[in-house]
Coordinates of C-alpha atoms and ligand atoms in Angstrom, one line a residue:
M1 CA -124.1 -146.9 186.1
S2 CA -122.2 -148.4 183.3
N3 CA -122.4 -145.5 181.0
V4 CA -120.9 -142.8 183.3
A5 CA -118.7 -140.4 181.4
K6 CA -116.0 -139.7 183.9
I7 CA -115.1 -139.5 187.5
V8 CA -113.9 -136.0 188.7
P9 CA -111.3 -135.5 191.4
D10 CA -113.7 -135.3 194.3
G11 CA -115.0 -138.7 193.4
A12 CA -118.4 -137.6 191.9
E13 CA -119.4 -139.4 188.8
L14 CA -120.4 -137.3 185.9
T15 CA -122.4 -137.9 182.8
D16 CA -123.1 -135.5 179.9
G17 CA -125.5 -134.8 177.0
F18 CA -123.9 -137.3 174.7
H19 CA -124.2 -140.1 177.2
L20 CA -127.7 -139.2 178.3
I21 CA -129.0 -139.1 174.7
M22 CA -127.6 -142.5 174.0
D23 CA -128.8 -143.9 177.3
A24 CA -132.3 -142.6 176.5
L25 CA -132.3 -144.1 173.0
E26 CA -131.1 -147.4 174.3
M27 CA -133.8 -147.4 177.0
N28 CA -136.3 -147.0 174.2
G29 CA -134.9 -150.1 172.4
I30 CA -133.2 -148.1 169.6
E31 CA -130.5 -150.1 167.8
N32 CA -130.1 -148.4 164.4
I33 CA -129.5 -144.8 163.7
Y34 CA -129.6 -143.5 160.1
G35 CA -127.8 -140.2 159.6
L36 CA -125.0 -138.0 158.4
V37 CA -122.4 -136.7 160.8
G38 CA -120.7 -133.3 161.0
I39 CA -120.7 -130.4 163.5
P40 CA -122.0 -131.0 166.2
V41 CA -123.1 -134.6 166.0
T42 CA -120.0 -136.5 164.8
E43 CA -119.0 -137.7 168.2
L44 CA -122.5 -139.0 168.9
G45 CA -122.3 -141.3 165.9
R46 CA -118.9 -142.5 166.9
M47 CA -120.0 -143.1 170.5
W48 CA -123.1 -144.9 169.4
Q49 CA -121.0 -147.4 167.4
A50 CA -118.6 -147.7 170.4
R51 CA -121.6 -148.9 172.4
G52 CA -122.1 -151.8 170.0
H53 CA -124.9 -150.3 168.0
Q54 CA -125.2 -149.5 164.3
F55 CA -124.9 -146.0 162.7
Y56 CA -125.6 -145.9 159.0
S57 CA -123.8 -143.0 157.4
F58 CA -125.4 -141.6 154.3
R59 CA -124.2 -139.2 151.6
H60 CA -127.3 -136.9 151.9
E61 CA -129.6 -136.3 154.8
Q62 CA -132.8 -136.7 152.8
N63 CA -131.9 -140.3 152.1
A64 CA -131.0 -141.0 155.7
G65 CA -134.4 -139.5 156.7
F66 CA -136.2 -141.7 154.2
A67 CA -134.4 -144.7 155.6
A68 CA -135.3 -143.8 159.2
S69 CA -138.9 -143.2 158.2
I70 CA -139.3 -146.6 156.5
A71 CA -137.5 -148.3 159.3
G72 CA -140.3 -146.9 161.5
Y73 CA -143.0 -148.2 159.1
L74 CA -141.4 -151.7 159.0
T75 CA -140.9 -152.1 162.7
K76 CA -143.7 -150.0 164.3
K77 CA -141.0 -148.3 166.4
P78 CA -139.9 -144.7 165.5
G79 CA -136.9 -144.7 163.1
I80 CA -134.1 -142.4 164.2
C81 CA -132.4 -139.9 161.9
L82 CA -129.5 -137.8 163.0
S83 CA -128.4 -134.7 161.2
V84 CA -126.2 -131.6 161.6
S85 CA -127.6 -128.1 161.9
A86 CA -129.2 -125.8 159.3
P87 CA -128.4 -127.2 155.8
G88 CA -128.3 -130.8 157.1
F89 CA -131.5 -130.3 159.0
L90 CA -133.2 -128.8 156.0
N91 CA -132.1 -131.6 153.8
A92 CA -133.7 -134.1 156.2
L93 CA -136.8 -132.0 156.6
T94 CA -138.3 -133.3 153.3
A95 CA -138.1 -136.8 154.7
L96 CA -139.6 -135.7 158.0
A97 CA -142.5 -134.1 156.2
N98 CA -142.9 -137.1 154.0
A99 CA -143.0 -139.4 157.1
T100 CA -145.7 -137.3 158.6
T101 CA -147.8 -137.3 155.4
N102 CA -147.4 -141.0 155.1
C103 CA -148.0 -141.8 158.8
F104 CA -144.6 -143.3 159.3
P105 CA -143.2 -143.0 162.9
M106 CA -139.8 -141.3 162.9
V107 CA -137.7 -138.9 165.0
L108 CA -135.3 -136.4 163.4
I109 CA -132.6 -135.4 165.9
S110 CA -130.6 -132.4 164.7
G111 CA -127.9 -130.5 166.3
S112 CA -128.4 -126.7 166.3
S113 CA -126.3 -123.6 166.8
E114 CA -126.1 -121.3 169.8
R115 CA -129.5 -120.0 170.8
E116 CA -128.2 -116.6 172.0
I117 CA -126.6 -115.9 168.6
V118 CA -129.4 -117.5 166.5
D119 CA -132.1 -115.6 168.2
L120 CA -130.4 -112.2 167.8
Q121 CA -129.5 -113.1 164.2
Q122 CA -125.9 -112.4 164.8
G123 CA -124.7 -114.7 162.1
D124 CA -123.7 -117.9 163.8
Y125 CA -122.2 -120.9 162.1
E126 CA -125.1 -122.6 160.4
E127 CA -127.6 -120.2 161.9
M128 CA -131.2 -121.2 161.7
D129 CA -134.3 -121.3 163.9
Q130 CA -134.8 -125.0 163.2
L131 CA -137.4 -125.7 165.8
N132 CA -139.9 -123.3 164.3
I133 CA -139.1 -124.3 160.8
A134 CA -139.7 -127.9 161.6
R135 CA -143.0 -127.4 163.4
P136 CA -145.4 -127.1 160.5
H137 CA -143.9 -130.1 158.8
C138 CA -144.2 -132.7 161.6
K139 CA -146.5 -134.1 164.2
A140 CA -144.6 -132.5 167.1
A141 CA -141.3 -130.6 167.6
Y142 CA -139.4 -130.2 170.8
R143 CA -136.1 -128.7 172.0
I144 CA -134.1 -130.0 174.9
N145 CA -132.3 -127.2 176.8
R146 CA -131.0 -129.0 179.9
P147 CA -129.3 -132.3 180.4
E148 CA -131.8 -133.3 183.0
D149 CA -134.5 -133.0 180.4
I150 CA -133.0 -135.4 177.9
G151 CA -134.9 -138.3 179.3
V152 CA -138.3 -136.6 179.1
G153 CA -137.5 -135.1 175.7
V154 CA -136.6 -138.4 174.1
A155 CA -139.6 -140.1 175.7
R156 CA -142.0 -137.4 174.5
A157 CA -140.5 -137.7 171.0
I158 CA -140.9 -141.4 170.9
R159 CA -144.5 -141.3 172.2
A160 CA -145.5 -138.6 169.8
A161 CA -144.1 -140.4 166.8
A162 CA -145.6 -143.8 167.6
S163 CA -148.9 -143.1 169.3
G164 CA -152.3 -142.6 167.5
R165 CA -151.6 -141.8 163.9
P166 CA -147.9 -142.2 163.6
G167 CA -145.8 -139.4 162.1
G168 CA -142.5 -137.5 162.1
V169 CA -141.2 -135.7 165.2
Y170 CA -138.4 -133.2 165.4
L171 CA -136.0 -133.1 168.3
D172 CA -133.7 -130.0 168.5
I173 CA -130.4 -130.4 170.4
P174 CA -128.4 -127.3 170.8
A175 CA -124.7 -128.0 170.3
R176 CA -123.7 -126.9 173.8
L177 CA -126.1 -129.5 175.4
F178 CA -124.0 -132.4 174.1
C179 CA -121.2 -131.5 176.5
E180 CA -123.1 -130.2 179.4
T181 CA -122.5 -132.3 182.5
L182 CA -124.7 -133.6 185.3
S183 CA -124.1 -135.9 188.2
A184 CA -124.4 -139.4 186.9
E185 CA -126.9 -140.2 189.6
K186 CA -129.2 -137.3 188.7
G187 CA -128.8 -138.3 185.1
E188 CA -129.8 -141.8 185.7
Q189 CA -132.8 -140.8 187.7
S190 CA -134.0 -138.5 184.9
L191 CA -134.2 -141.2 182.3
F192 CA -137.3 -143.4 181.6
A193 CA -138.9 -145.2 178.8
P194 CA -142.6 -144.3 178.1
V195 CA -145.0 -147.0 179.2
D196 CA -147.1 -148.3 176.4
P197 CA -146.1 -145.7 173.8
S198 CA -148.7 -146.8 171.2
P199 CA -151.7 -147.8 173.3
V200 CA -154.6 -149.7 171.8
Q201 CA -157.8 -147.7 171.2
L202 CA -161.2 -149.4 171.1
P203 CA -164.3 -148.2 169.4
G204 CA -167.5 -148.3 171.3
P205 CA -170.0 -151.3 170.9
D206 CA -172.5 -149.1 169.2
A207 CA -170.0 -148.1 166.5
I208 CA -169.2 -151.8 165.9
E209 CA -172.9 -152.7 165.7
R210 CA -173.5 -149.8 163.2
A211 CA -170.7 -151.0 161.0
A212 CA -171.6 -154.6 161.2
K213 CA -175.2 -153.9 160.3
L214 CA -174.1 -152.0 157.1
I215 CA -171.7 -154.7 156.1
R216 CA -174.3 -157.5 156.6
E217 CA -176.9 -155.5 154.6
A218 CA -174.6 -154.7 151.7
E219 CA -175.1 -156.5 148.4
R220 CA -171.8 -155.6 146.8
P221 CA -169.3 -154.8 149.6
L222 CA -165.6 -154.1 149.1
I223 CA -162.8 -154.0 151.6
L224 CA -160.1 -151.5 150.8
L225 CA -156.8 -152.0 152.5
G226 CA -154.4 -149.1 153.0
K227 CA -150.8 -148.9 154.3
G228 CA -152.2 -148.3 157.8
A229 CA -153.5 -151.8 157.7
A230 CA -150.1 -153.1 156.7
Y231 CA -148.5 -150.9 159.4
A232 CA -150.8 -152.3 162.1
Q233 CA -149.2 -155.7 161.9
C234 CA -152.4 -157.6 162.6
D235 CA -152.1 -159.6 159.4
D236 CA -153.9 -162.7 160.6
E237 CA -156.9 -160.7 161.9
I238 CA -157.3 -158.9 158.6
K239 CA -156.9 -162.2 156.6
A240 CA -159.6 -163.8 158.8
L241 CA -162.0 -160.9 158.4
I242 CA -161.7 -161.1 154.6
E243 CA -161.9 -164.9 154.4
E244 CA -164.8 -165.2 156.9
T245 CA -166.9 -162.6 155.2
G246 CA -166.0 -163.6 151.6
I247 CA -165.8 -159.9 150.7
P248 CA -163.5 -158.9 147.7
F249 CA -160.6 -156.8 148.8
T250 CA -158.3 -154.4 147.0
P251 CA -155.1 -153.1 148.4
M252 CA -153.6 -149.7 148.0
S253 CA -150.0 -149.9 146.7
M254 CA -148.2 -150.4 150.0
A255 CA -150.9 -152.8 151.3
K256 CA -150.2 -155.2 148.5
G257 CA -149.1 -158.5 149.9
L258 CA -151.1 -158.1 153.2
L259 CA -152.9 -161.0 151.6
P260 CA -151.2 -162.4 148.5
D261 CA -152.1 -160.6 145.2
T262 CA -152.9 -164.1 144.0
H263 CA -155.6 -164.6 146.7
P264 CA -159.0 -165.6 145.1
Q265 CA -160.7 -162.6 146.7
C266 CA -158.1 -160.1 145.5
A267 CA -159.8 -157.5 143.3
S268 CA -156.7 -155.5 142.2
A269 CA -157.2 -156.5 138.6
A270 CA -160.8 -155.4 138.7
R271 CA -160.1 -152.1 140.4
S272 CA -162.2 -149.8 138.3
M273 CA -165.1 -152.2 138.5
V274 CA -165.1 -152.6 142.3
L275 CA -164.7 -149.0 143.0
K276 CA -167.5 -148.1 140.7
D277 CA -170.0 -150.9 141.3
S278 CA -169.6 -151.7 145.0
D279 CA -172.4 -150.4 147.3
L280 CA -170.4 -150.3 150.5
V281 CA -166.7 -149.8 151.0
V282 CA -164.9 -150.8 154.2
L283 CA -161.7 -148.6 154.4
I284 CA -159.1 -150.1 156.6
G285 CA -156.2 -147.8 157.2
A286 CA -156.6 -145.9 153.9
R287 CA -157.6 -142.3 153.4
L288 CA -160.0 -141.0 150.8
N289 CA -157.3 -138.6 149.4
W290 CA -156.3 -138.0 145.8
L291 CA -155.2 -141.6 145.4
L292 CA -158.8 -142.6 145.9
A293 CA -160.3 -139.7 143.9
H294 CA -161.6 -138.3 147.2
G295 CA -164.3 -141.0 147.5
K296 CA -166.6 -139.4 144.9
G297 CA -167.1 -138.7 141.2
K298 CA -166.8 -141.0 138.2
T299 CA -164.3 -143.4 139.8
W300 CA -166.9 -144.2 142.4
G301 CA -169.8 -144.5 140.0
G302 CA -171.2 -141.0 140.3
G303 CA -173.5 -140.9 143.4
L304 CA -172.3 -141.1 147.0
K305 CA -171.1 -144.4 148.2
Q306 CA -171.6 -145.7 151.7
F307 CA -168.4 -146.1 153.7
V308 CA -167.3 -147.8 156.8
Q309 CA -163.9 -146.4 157.8
I310 CA -161.5 -147.9 160.3
D311 CA -158.9 -145.3 161.4
I312 CA -157.2 -144.3 164.6
Q313 CA -157.5 -140.6 163.7
A314 CA -161.0 -139.4 164.5
D315 CA -160.8 -136.3 162.3
E316 CA -160.0 -138.4 159.3
M317 CA -163.7 -139.3 159.3
D318 CA -165.8 -137.2 156.9
S319 CA -162.6 -135.6 155.5
N320 CA -163.9 -135.9 152.0
V321 CA -167.3 -137.6 152.1
P322 CA -169.7 -138.5 154.9
I323 CA -168.7 -141.7 156.6
A324 CA -171.8 -143.8 157.4
A325 CA -170.0 -146.0 160.0
P326 CA -166.9 -144.5 161.5
L327 CA -164.8 -147.0 163.6
V328 CA -162.2 -144.9 165.4
G329 CA -159.6 -147.1 167.0
D330 CA -156.5 -149.1 166.2
I331 CA -157.0 -151.6 163.4
E332 CA -156.3 -154.7 165.3
S333 CA -158.9 -153.9 168.0
C334 CA -161.5 -152.7 165.5
V335 CA -161.1 -155.8 163.2
S336 CA -161.1 -158.2 166.2
L337 CA -164.3 -156.7 167.5
L338 CA -165.9 -156.6 164.0
R339 CA -165.3 -160.3 163.3
P340 CA -167.6 -161.7 165.9
A341 CA -170.2 -159.1 165.1
L342 CA -170.2 -160.4 161.5
R343 CA -170.2 -164.1 162.4
G344 CA -172.7 -166.1 160.3
M345 CA -173.2 -163.3 157.8
Q346 CA -174.2 -164.3 154.3
K347 CA -171.2 -164.2 152.0
P348 CA -171.8 -161.9 148.9
S349 CA -171.1 -164.9 146.7
E350 CA -172.6 -163.6 143.4
W351 CA -170.8 -160.3 143.6
A352 CA -167.6 -162.0 144.6
K353 CA -167.9 -164.3 141.7
A354 CA -168.5 -161.5 139.2
V355 CA -165.5 -159.6 140.6
A356 CA -163.3 -162.7 140.4
E357 CA -164.3 -163.3 136.8
K358 CA -163.5 -159.7 135.8
A359 CA -160.1 -159.9 137.7
S360 CA -159.1 -163.2 136.1
G361 CA -160.0 -161.9 132.7
N362 CA -157.8 -158.9 133.2
R363 CA -155.0 -160.9 134.6
L364 CA -155.1 -163.1 131.6
K365 CA -155.1 -160.1 129.2
L366 CA -152.1 -158.7 131.0
A367 CA -150.2 -162.0 131.1
G368 CA -150.1 -162.0 127.3
K369 CA -148.3 -158.7 127.2
L370 CA -145.8 -159.7 129.8
T371 CA -144.2 -162.4 127.6
K372 CA -144.5 -160.7 124.3
P373 CA -141.1 -160.1 122.7
T374 CA -140.5 -156.7 121.2
A375 CA -137.6 -155.3 119.2
V376 CA -136.6 -153.1 122.1
M377 CA -137.5 -154.0 125.7
N378 CA -140.6 -152.2 127.1
Y379 CA -142.2 -151.9 130.5
H380 CA -144.4 -154.9 130.1
N381 CA -141.8 -157.5 129.1
S382 CA -139.1 -156.2 131.3
L383 CA -141.3 -156.1 134.4
G384 CA -142.8 -159.4 133.3
A385 CA -139.3 -160.9 133.6
I386 CA -138.8 -159.4 137.0
R387 CA -142.2 -160.7 138.2
E388 CA -141.3 -164.2 137.3
V389 CA -138.0 -164.1 139.2
L390 CA -139.5 -162.5 142.3
K391 CA -142.2 -165.1 142.4
N392 CA -139.7 -167.4 143.9
Y393 CA -138.4 -164.9 146.5
P394 CA -141.5 -163.7 148.5
D395 CA -139.4 -162.4 151.3
I396 CA -137.6 -159.9 149.2
T397 CA -138.7 -156.3 149.7
L398 CA -139.5 -154.4 146.5
V399 CA -138.8 -150.7 146.6
N400 CA -140.4 -148.9 143.7
E401 CA -140.3 -145.3 142.4
G402 CA -140.7 -143.5 139.1
A403 CA -143.8 -142.6 137.1
N404 CA -144.3 -145.4 134.5
A405 CA -141.8 -147.6 136.4
L406 CA -144.0 -147.1 139.5
D407 CA -147.4 -147.6 137.9
N408 CA -146.4 -150.6 135.8
A409 CA -144.5 -152.4 138.5
R410 CA -147.4 -151.9 140.9
M411 CA -149.7 -153.5 138.4
I412 CA -147.4 -156.3 137.2
I413 CA -145.3 -157.5 140.1
D414 CA -147.3 -159.6 142.6
Q415 CA -146.6 -159.4 146.3
Y416 CA -147.0 -162.4 148.5
K417 CA -146.2 -161.1 152.0
P418 CA -147.1 -158.0 154.1
R419 CA -144.9 -154.9 154.1
R420 CA -142.7 -156.1 151.3
R421 CA -143.6 -153.4 148.9
L422 CA -142.4 -149.8 149.7
D423 CA -143.0 -147.0 147.3
T424 CA -143.5 -143.3 146.8
G425 CA -146.7 -143.3 148.9
T426 CA -149.0 -140.4 149.5
W427 CA -146.8 -137.7 148.1
G428 CA -145.6 -139.5 145.0
V429 CA -142.1 -138.5 146.1
M430 CA -139.1 -139.3 144.0
G431 CA -135.9 -140.1 145.8
I432 CA -137.1 -142.7 148.3
G433 CA -135.3 -145.5 146.4
M434 CA -131.9 -145.9 147.9
G435 CA -132.8 -144.7 151.4
F436 CA -135.7 -147.1 151.6
S437 CA -133.5 -149.9 150.2
V438 CA -130.8 -149.4 152.8
A439 CA -133.3 -149.5 155.7
A440 CA -135.3 -152.4 154.3
A441 CA -132.1 -154.5 154.0
V442 CA -131.1 -153.6 157.5
E443 CA -134.4 -154.0 159.2
T444 CA -135.7 -157.1 157.4
R445 CA -132.3 -158.8 157.0
A446 CA -133.5 -160.1 153.7
P447 CA -132.6 -159.0 150.1
V448 CA -134.0 -155.9 148.5
V449 CA -134.8 -155.2 144.9
A450 CA -135.3 -151.6 143.9
V451 CA -137.1 -150.9 140.7
S452 CA -136.5 -147.2 139.8
G453 CA -137.1 -145.1 136.8
D454 CA -133.9 -143.5 135.5
S455 CA -135.1 -140.1 136.6
A456 CA -136.2 -141.3 140.0
F457 CA -132.9 -143.0 140.6
G458 CA -131.1 -139.7 140.0
F459 CA -132.5 -138.3 143.2
S460 CA -130.7 -140.7 145.5
G461 CA -128.3 -142.5 143.2
M462 CA -125.1 -141.5 145.2
E463 CA -126.3 -143.7 148.0
I464 CA -125.3 -146.8 146.1
E465 CA -121.9 -146.1 147.7
T466 CA -123.7 -146.4 151.1
I467 CA -125.1 -149.8 149.9
T468 CA -121.7 -151.1 148.8
R469 CA -120.0 -149.7 152.0
Y470 CA -122.3 -151.7 154.2
K471 CA -122.3 -154.7 151.8
L472 CA -126.1 -154.8 151.7
P473 CA -127.9 -157.4 149.5
V474 CA -129.6 -154.8 147.3
T475 CA -130.2 -155.1 143.6
V476 CA -131.1 -151.8 141.9
I477 CA -132.8 -152.1 138.6
V478 CA -132.7 -148.8 136.7
M479 CA -135.5 -148.7 134.1
N480 CA -133.5 -146.7 131.6
N481 CA -135.6 -145.1 128.9
G482 CA -133.3 -142.0 128.9
G483 CA -135.7 -139.5 130.3
I484 CA -138.4 -138.2 132.6
Y485 CA -141.5 -140.2 131.5
R486 CA -139.8 -141.0 128.2
G487 CA -136.5 -140.3 126.4
D488 CA -137.6 -139.4 122.9
E489 CA -138.8 -135.8 123.2
T490 CA -137.3 -133.2 120.9
N491 CA -137.0 -129.5 121.6
E492 CA -138.7 -127.8 118.7
A493 CA -137.4 -124.4 119.6
S494 CA -133.7 -124.8 119.9
D495 CA -130.8 -127.3 120.0
Q496 CA -130.9 -127.4 123.8
A497 CA -131.9 -130.8 125.1
A498 CA -135.6 -131.2 125.7
V499 CA -136.8 -130.8 129.3
T500 CA -137.6 -134.4 129.8
V501 CA -134.5 -135.9 128.1
F502 CA -131.3 -137.3 129.6
N503 CA -128.1 -138.5 128.0
S504 CA -129.1 -141.7 126.2
S505 CA -125.6 -143.1 126.7
T506 CA -125.6 -142.9 130.5
R507 CA -124.1 -146.1 132.0
Y508 CA -125.7 -146.5 135.4
D509 CA -124.1 -149.9 135.7
Q510 CA -120.7 -148.4 135.5
M511 CA -121.5 -146.0 138.3
M512 CA -122.1 -149.0 140.5
V513 CA -118.9 -150.6 139.5
A514 CA -117.0 -147.3 140.2
L515 CA -118.5 -147.3 143.7
G516 CA -117.6 -150.8 144.6
G517 CA -120.5 -153.0 143.5
E518 CA -121.5 -155.1 140.5
G519 CA -122.9 -153.5 137.4
V520 CA -124.5 -155.1 134.4
R521 CA -126.3 -153.6 131.4
V522 CA -129.2 -155.6 129.9
T523 CA -131.2 -155.2 126.8
T524 CA -133.6 -158.2 126.8
P525 CA -136.0 -159.7 129.3
E526 CA -134.0 -162.9 129.3
E527 CA -130.8 -161.0 130.2
L528 CA -132.7 -159.1 132.8
A529 CA -134.1 -162.2 134.5
E530 CA -130.7 -163.9 134.4
A531 CA -128.9 -160.9 135.9
L532 CA -131.5 -160.5 138.7
E533 CA -131.4 -164.1 139.6
R534 CA -127.6 -164.0 139.8
S535 CA -127.6 -160.8 141.8
I536 CA -130.1 -162.1 144.4
K537 CA -128.2 -165.4 144.7
S538 CA -124.8 -163.6 145.2
G539 CA -126.1 -161.2 147.8
R540 CA -123.8 -158.6 146.3
P541 CA -124.8 -155.0 145.8
T542 CA -125.7 -154.9 142.1
L543 CA -127.1 -152.4 139.6
I544 CA -128.8 -153.6 136.5
D545 CA -129.1 -150.9 133.9
A546 CA -132.1 -152.1 132.0
I547 CA -132.3 -150.4 128.6
I548 CA -135.9 -149.9 127.5
D549 CA -137.5 -148.2 124.6
P550 CA -137.1 -144.4 124.9
A551 CA -140.6 -144.2 123.5
A552 CA -142.0 -146.5 126.2
G553 CA -143.9 -144.6 128.8
V554 CA -146.5 -141.8 129.0
E555 CA -146.3 -138.4 130.6
S556 CA -146.9 -138.7 134.3
G557 CA -147.8 -142.4 134.0
R558 CA -151.4 -143.2 135.1
I559 CA -151.9 -139.8 136.6
G560 CA -151.7 -137.9 133.4
N561 CA -155.1 -136.4 134.3
L562 CA -153.2 -134.2 136.7
N563 CA -150.9 -132.6 134.1
V564 CA -151.3 -128.9 133.7
V565 CA -151.2 -127.6 130.1
S566 CA -151.7 -124.2 128.6
T567 CA -155.1 -123.7 127.0
I568 CA -153.8 -120.9 124.8
G569 CA -151.1 -122.9 123.1
K570 CA -147.3 -122.6 123.1
K571 CA -145.1 -119.8 122.0
Ligands
FYN601 C1 -154.1 -154.1 138.5 N1 -154.6 -154.3 137.3 C2 -154.3 -155.5 136.8 C3 -153.6 -156.1 137.8 N2 -153.5 -155.3 138.8 N3 -154.6 -156.0 135.6 C4 -154.2 -157.3 135.4 N4 -153.5 -158.0 136.3 C5 -153.2 -157.4 137.5 N5 -152.5 -158.1 138.4 C6 -155.4 -153.3 136.5 C7 -156.4 -152.6 137.3 O1 -157.6 -153.2 137.3 C8 -156.5 -151.2 136.6 O2 -157.3 -151.4 135.4 C9 -155.1 -151.0 136.2 O3 -154.4 -152.3 136.2 C10 -154.3 -150.0 137.1 O4 -154.4 -150.5 138.4 P1 -153.9 -149.7 139.6 O5 -152.5 -149.2 139.3 O6 -154.1 -150.4 140.8 O7 -154.9 -148.5 139.6 P2 -154.9 -147.0 139.2 O8 -156.2 -146.7 138.6 O9 -153.6 -146.6 138.5 O10 -154.8 -146.4 140.6 C11 -154.9 -145.1 140.9 C12 -153.8 -144.6 141.8 C13 -152.5 -145.1 141.3 C14 -153.9 -143.1 141.9 C15 -154.1 -145.2 143.2 O11 -152.3 -144.7 140.0 C16 -151.3 -144.7 142.1 O12 -151.1 -145.2 143.2 N6 -150.6 -143.7 141.6 C17 -149.5 -143.1 142.3 C18 -148.8 -142.3 141.2 C19 -147.7 -141.6 141.8 O13 -147.5 -141.2 142.9 N7 -146.8 -141.3 140.8 C20 -145.5 -140.6 141.2 C21 -145.5 -139.3 140.6 S1 -145.2 -139.3 138.9 P3 -158.8 -151.0 135.4 O14 -159.5 -151.8 136.5 O15 -159.2 -151.3 134.0 O16 -158.8 -149.5 135.7 C22 -144.9 -137.7 138.5 O17 -145.2 -137.3 137.4
ADP602 P1 -152.9 -145.5 151.7 O1 -152.1 -144.5 151.0 O2 -152.3 -146.9 151.6 O3 -154.3 -145.4 151.3 P2 -153.0 -143.8 153.9 O4 -151.6 -143.4 154.3 O5 -153.8 -142.9 153.1 O6 -152.9 -145.3 153.2 O7 -153.8 -144.1 155.2 C1 -153.3 -144.8 156.3 C2 -154.2 -144.5 157.4 O8 -154.0 -145.5 158.4 C3 -154.1 -143.2 158.1 O9 -155.3 -142.4 158.1 C4 -153.7 -143.5 159.6 O10 -154.3 -142.7 160.5 C5 -154.2 -144.9 159.7 N1 -153.5 -145.8 160.7 C6 -152.2 -146.0 160.7 N2 -151.9 -146.9 161.7 C7 -153.1 -147.3 162.2 C8 -153.5 -148.2 163.2 N3 -152.6 -148.9 163.9 N4 -154.8 -148.3 163.5 C9 -155.7 -147.5 162.9 N5 -155.4 -146.7 161.9 C10 -154.1 -146.5 161.6
MG603 MG1 -137.3 -142.7 132.6

């Protein structure tokens, strides 16, 4: 019993809530906690470090939550976020909901105020019914009320976050519980780690046969990889399936790099064509949500397409359109069963050739724009410069947010390795930048480059202090066009700044210098490439303020179709 809290006069050994929570987390293999301390969790952070673990202190809980969630995505083990009560909890809740929406495993542990006072609404310090507020925003929410239940509470949280479709879990710890004592022996007996917290799940042989038959019969099949496929960490199986069948594939944004974007079967650069013209689509860990136009309509060529869908969540099937061959199970099991069932199938060579031709034509067209000099730097030539540098560093994680900064970087910057592109995901959420960067640097132990629009950067910019404090090898590139979408709008009605416009003179580079890192302002693609190369080599936290044309960019980027405008004009 190495972690016993104290020995009382009669010789009995005691433990308490603090110790039991740490014991339980350790037992589940947790090493890193992302959070922000204060009443009542400060001591927990301190004690966690005293045990030789890492506690990453953030400046805002939302960023700590984003960090924990992406740590979960990268490691397949729930990322842990620790927050204080009410306001801190609410700040982290956005990240918990985002984790659930994106299927990232994470556990938010928040301290909470005294139940008796909260429940009678007697006005406690940071009073809030956190458990019930969390519930609709996560996969599961639990409160632990007794020290002897800490083991089971943590085990349930870990299993709920990691099993089946991963997601966010909330764990409520009333302040008083941290100090409640229990005999050390009872405490130890109450702890356990869940056995096989994310069990494999196999589809039946008939389901495999049904899917294999459709794939064999298809003339123009397409494999669509989603971030579930990247999360599953069965990269070799997926690569083998694609190469053995010769089917063109296209990755959703966070699945880029599962196979290199330069792979001959990669159809990213012929996206519209393959979605429209394919006759069968095999979805692997991707949902037919708004990002895929719900599987129907113009994008998909009008009529209903045939789909094979691999997903661990049974009720994902038919969510938008009928799925002809559902394969409910974990991706590794499904793909490894599908491969032998497809052995000897005829490769769709003609179709694959047509797709490859279209893709290489588009790549060539794009390449011209990436090196074209302009009077003021634009998205194409700035991101073109970044792409050339990153080509030589395939292990670097690219974190990407913004509107035009997101869409253009997704199109322009090639990925070569799995799980090395992290972005705004299913919710298009701004503010993931610095939190994701911290966790990616910590979990991958390799450099990180964040490409953020100047607007997106503003949501988590203060965390560059966190980055410098932990001396993380993170380069932040702020695509500075001086506004949301663009920086050249004028307000026709008054002299107040237009709603999309920021100060054009903002020096993001100086912010980084003030907070302890390196800062550099660049105005040409050459300067940008040079600064990025230098920063990566130095391993020092650096912010590159990349000045681009205020007129570069379009409203809402490539999703301008979602803009809402008045049909009766403006007044
Ligand atoms: C892609 N393309 C390329 C390449 N890669 N051309 C040349 N070379 C390369 N390497 C082409 C591709 O064929 C498409 O052209 C086009 O570039 C765009 O590709 P993309 O980005 O893959 O596809 P698209 O249509 O934009 O994808 C739809 C989407 C995506 C909804 C999945 O836009 C997306 O993930 N959006 C997220 C937006 C978001 O969350 N924004 C944050 C909120 S902003 P064509 O084939 O000619 O079509 C708040 O306002
Ligand atoms: P994208 O945005 O890249 O299209 P989504 O987040 O929409 O990806 O989809 C991911 C899907 O992957 C979810 O439906 C989720 O249930 C599924 N998923 C996640 N992990 C696994 C796994 N190990 N096995 C099977 N399906 C998984
Ligand atoms: Mg901008």
